PDB file of C-alpha atoms in Angstrom:
ATOM      1  CA  HIS D   1      -7.695  -4.913   8.628  1.00  0.00           C
ATOM      2  CA  PHE D   2      -4.186  -5.681   9.537  1.00  0.00           C
ATOM      3  CA  ASN D   3      -3.505  -9.701   8.310  1.00  0.00           C
ATOM      4  CA  ALA D   4      -0.715 -12.175  10.240  1.00  0.00           C
ATOM      5  CA  SER D   5       0.856 -12.436   6.610  1.00  0.00           C
ATOM      6  CA  ALA D   6       2.532  -9.357   6.306  1.00  0.00           C
ATOM      7  CA  LEU D   7       4.975  -7.823   8.218  1.00  0.00           C
ATOM      8  CA  THR D   8       2.980  -3.326   7.517  1.00  0.00           C
ATOM      9  CA  HIS D   9       4.815  -0.822   8.011  1.00  0.00           C
ATOM     10  CA  LEU D  10       3.074   2.949   7.742  1.00  0.00           C
ATOM     11  CA  ASP D  11       5.302   6.149   7.736  1.00  0.00           C
ATOM     12  CA  GLU D  12       4.313   9.133   9.267  1.00  0.00           C
ATOM     13  CA  TYR D  13       1.012  11.099   8.412  1.00  0.00           C
ATOM     14  CA  VAL D  14      -0.554   8.383   6.899  1.00  0.00           C
ATOM     15  CA  PHE D  15      -4.046   8.430   5.939  1.00  0.00           C
ATOM     16  CA  VAL D  16      -6.378   5.087   5.685  1.00  0.00           C
ATOM     17  CA  ALA D  17     -10.044   5.631   5.188  1.00  0.00           C
ATOM     18  CA  SER D  18     -12.268   2.610   6.351  1.00  0.00           C
ATOM     19  CA  ASN D  19     -12.541  -0.691   5.221  1.00  0.00           C
ATOM     20  CA  VAL D  20      -8.459  -1.081   4.221  1.00  0.00           C
ATOM     21  CA  GLU D  21      -7.224  -4.417   4.400  1.00  0.00           C
ATOM     22  CA  PHE D  22      -3.310  -5.061   4.775  1.00  0.00           C
ATOM     23  CA  GLY D  23      -2.315  -8.278   3.327  1.00  0.00           C
ATOM     24  CA  ASP D  24      -4.256 -11.348   2.913  1.00  0.00           C
ATOM     25  CA  ASN D  25      -4.815 -15.281   4.648  1.00  0.00           C
ATOM     26  CA  ASN D  26      -2.222 -16.981   2.301  1.00  0.00           C
ATOM     27  CA  ILE D  27       0.642 -17.698   4.774  1.00  0.00           C
ATOM     28  CA  CYS D  28       3.598 -18.629   3.586  1.00  0.00           C
ATOM     29  CA  THR D  29       5.850 -21.194   4.545  1.00  0.00           C
ATOM     30  CA  GLN D  30       9.740 -22.666   3.177  1.00  0.00           C
ATOM     31  CA  ASP D  31      11.656 -25.346   4.885  1.00  0.00           C
ATOM     32  CA  GLY D  32       9.213 -25.388   7.915  1.00  0.00           C
ATOM     33  CA  GLN D  33       9.913 -21.500   8.569  1.00  0.00           C
ATOM     34  CA  THR D  34       7.068 -19.133   7.851  1.00  0.00           C
ATOM     35  CA  GLN D  35       7.634 -16.340   5.361  1.00  0.00           C
ATOM     36  CA  LEU D  36       6.114 -13.239   6.200  1.00  0.00           C
ATOM     37  CA  SER D  37       5.345 -10.412   3.406  1.00  0.00           C
ATOM     38  CA  ARG D  38       6.417  -6.465   4.052  1.00  0.00           C
ATOM     39  CA  ILE D  39       3.568  -3.777   2.982  1.00  0.00           C
ATOM     40  CA  ASN D  40       5.904  -0.323   3.571  1.00  0.00           C
ATOM     41  CA  VAL D  41       3.524   2.787   2.348  1.00  0.00           C
ATOM     42  CA  GLY D  42       5.568   5.700   2.258  1.00  0.00           C
ATOM     43  CA  ARG D  43       5.158   9.656   4.613  1.00  0.00           C
ATOM     44  CA  ASP D  44       1.715  11.679   3.476  1.00  0.00           C
ATOM     45  CA  THR D  45      -0.167   9.106   2.099  1.00  0.00           C
ATOM     46  CA  TRP D  46      -3.087   8.710   1.310  1.00  0.00           C
ATOM     47  CA  ILE D  47      -5.407   4.981   0.958  1.00  0.00           C
ATOM     48  CA  GLY D  48      -8.898   5.400   0.018  1.00  0.00           C
ATOM     49  CA  ALA D  49     -12.104   3.085   1.171  1.00  0.00           C
ATOM     50  CA  ASN D  50     -12.160   0.186   0.237  1.00  0.00           C
ATOM     51  CA  VAL D  51      -8.630  -0.727  -0.572  1.00  0.00           C
ATOM     52  CA  LYS D  52      -6.702  -4.013  -0.461  1.00  0.00           C
ATOM     53  CA  ILE D  53      -2.703  -3.928  -0.749  1.00  0.00           C
ATOM     54  CA  SER D  54      -1.777  -7.808  -0.385  1.00  0.00           C
ATOM     55  CA  ARG D  55       1.770  -8.954  -0.624  1.00  0.00           C
ATOM     56  CA  SER D  56       4.928  -7.227  -0.973  1.00  0.00           C
ATOM     57  CA  VAL D  57       3.701  -3.597  -1.542  1.00  0.00           C
ATOM     58  CA  THR D  58       5.633  -0.603  -1.334  1.00  0.00           C
ATOM     59  CA  ILE D  59       5.006   2.624  -1.916  1.00  0.00           C
ATOM     60  CA  GLY D  60       6.402   5.332  -2.023  1.00  0.00           C
ATOM     61  CA  ASP D  61       5.802   9.088   0.052  1.00  0.00           C
ATOM     62  CA  ASN D  62       3.160  11.978  -0.941  1.00  0.00           C
ATOM     63  CA  SER D  63       0.827   8.947  -3.345  1.00  0.00           C
ATOM     64  CA  ILE D  64      -2.633   8.775  -3.144  1.00  0.00           C
ATOM     65  CA  ILE D  65      -4.210   4.876  -3.884  1.00  0.00           C
ATOM     66  CA  ALA D  66      -7.819   5.194  -4.829  1.00  0.00           C
ATOM     67  CA  TYR D  67     -10.791   3.806  -3.558  1.00  0.00           C
ATOM     68  CA  GLY D  68     -11.639   0.389  -3.662  1.00  0.00           C
ATOM     69  CA  SER D  69      -8.173  -0.447  -5.923  1.00  0.00           C
ATOM     70  CA  THR D  70      -6.253  -3.527  -5.137  1.00  0.00           C
ATOM     71  CA  VAL D  71      -3.146  -3.710  -5.057  1.00  0.00           C
ATOM     72  CA  THR D  72      -1.241  -6.771  -5.423  1.00  0.00           C
ATOM     73  CA  GLY D  73       2.622  -5.992  -5.260  1.00  0.00           C
ATOM     74  CA  GLY D  74       5.152  -4.306  -7.019  1.00  0.00           C
ATOM     75  CA  PHE D  75       7.229  -1.009  -6.233  1.00  0.00           C
ATOM     76  CA  PHE D  76       5.162   2.015  -6.797  1.00  0.00           C
ATOM     77  CA  GLU D  77       7.360   5.619  -7.198  1.00  0.00           C
ATOM     78  CA  ASN D  78       6.351   8.983  -5.214  1.00  0.00           C
ATOM     79  CA  ASN D  79       3.865  11.156  -5.908  1.00  0.00           C
ATOM     80  CA  THR D  80       1.790   8.987  -7.458  1.00  0.00           C
ATOM     81  CA  LEU D  81      -1.870   8.117  -8.175  1.00  0.00           C
ATOM     82  CA  LEU D  82      -2.544   4.824  -8.207  1.00  0.00           C
ATOM     83  CA  GLY D  83      -5.972   3.317  -8.442  1.00  0.00           C
ATOM     84  CA  GLY D  84      -7.757   0.119 -10.198  1.00  0.00           C
ATOM     85  CA  TYR D  85      -8.240  -3.855  -9.846  1.00  0.00           C
ATOM     86  CA  PRO D  86      -4.998  -4.801  -9.952  1.00  0.00           C
ATOM     87  CA  ALA D  87      -3.924  -1.231  -9.121  1.00  0.00           C
ATOM     88  CA  LYS D  88      -1.842   0.647 -11.446  1.00  0.00           C
ATOM     89  CA  LYS D  89       0.125   4.089 -12.051  1.00  0.00           C
ATOM     90  CA  ILE D  90      -2.399   6.162 -13.195  1.00  0.00           C
ATOM     91  CA  LYS D  91       0.073   9.280 -12.697  1.00  0.00           C
ATOM     92  CA  SER D  92       3.325  10.107 -11.330  1.00  0.00           C
ATOM     93  CA  GLY D  93       5.943  13.290 -10.378  1.00  0.00           C
ATOM     94  CA  ILE D  94       2.550  15.026  -8.376  1.00  0.00           C
ATOM     95  CA  ASN D  95       3.330  18.207  -7.488  1.00  0.00           C
ATOM     96  CA  TRP D  96       0.260  18.220  -4.368  1.00  0.00           C
ATOM     97  CA  GLU D  97       1.654  21.182  -2.885  1.00  0.00           C
ATOM     98  CA  LYS D  98       0.676  22.895  -5.909  1.00  0.00           C
TER      99      LYS D  98
END
C-alpha cells in the first residue's frame, strides 16, 4: 500500500511481501506548500509481511526488514537486518552471499 504522504522509490530486485505500507496519511504543509517525505529502498532488499515504513527513510542495498516491523525514520546502511517496533538495526555488515 502506497500512501500519498511519501514519494517512494524501490530500487531493482526489491522483494515486498503482503500487507506492507509505505508512508502514512499525514501530509505536511509549510507556507502553503505540500511537503512530501521520501522513502528510498535499496537494491536486493527484502521487506517482510505486515511492515510499515513511515516517513523519511533510506534503507541501504542488500537489507532485510523483519516481519511486522515499523520503520519510523532514518538512514540504514547496506547489508543490515532491521526489526522491531520501532525498527532498529539488529545486525549490519552481513555478507548474504556466503
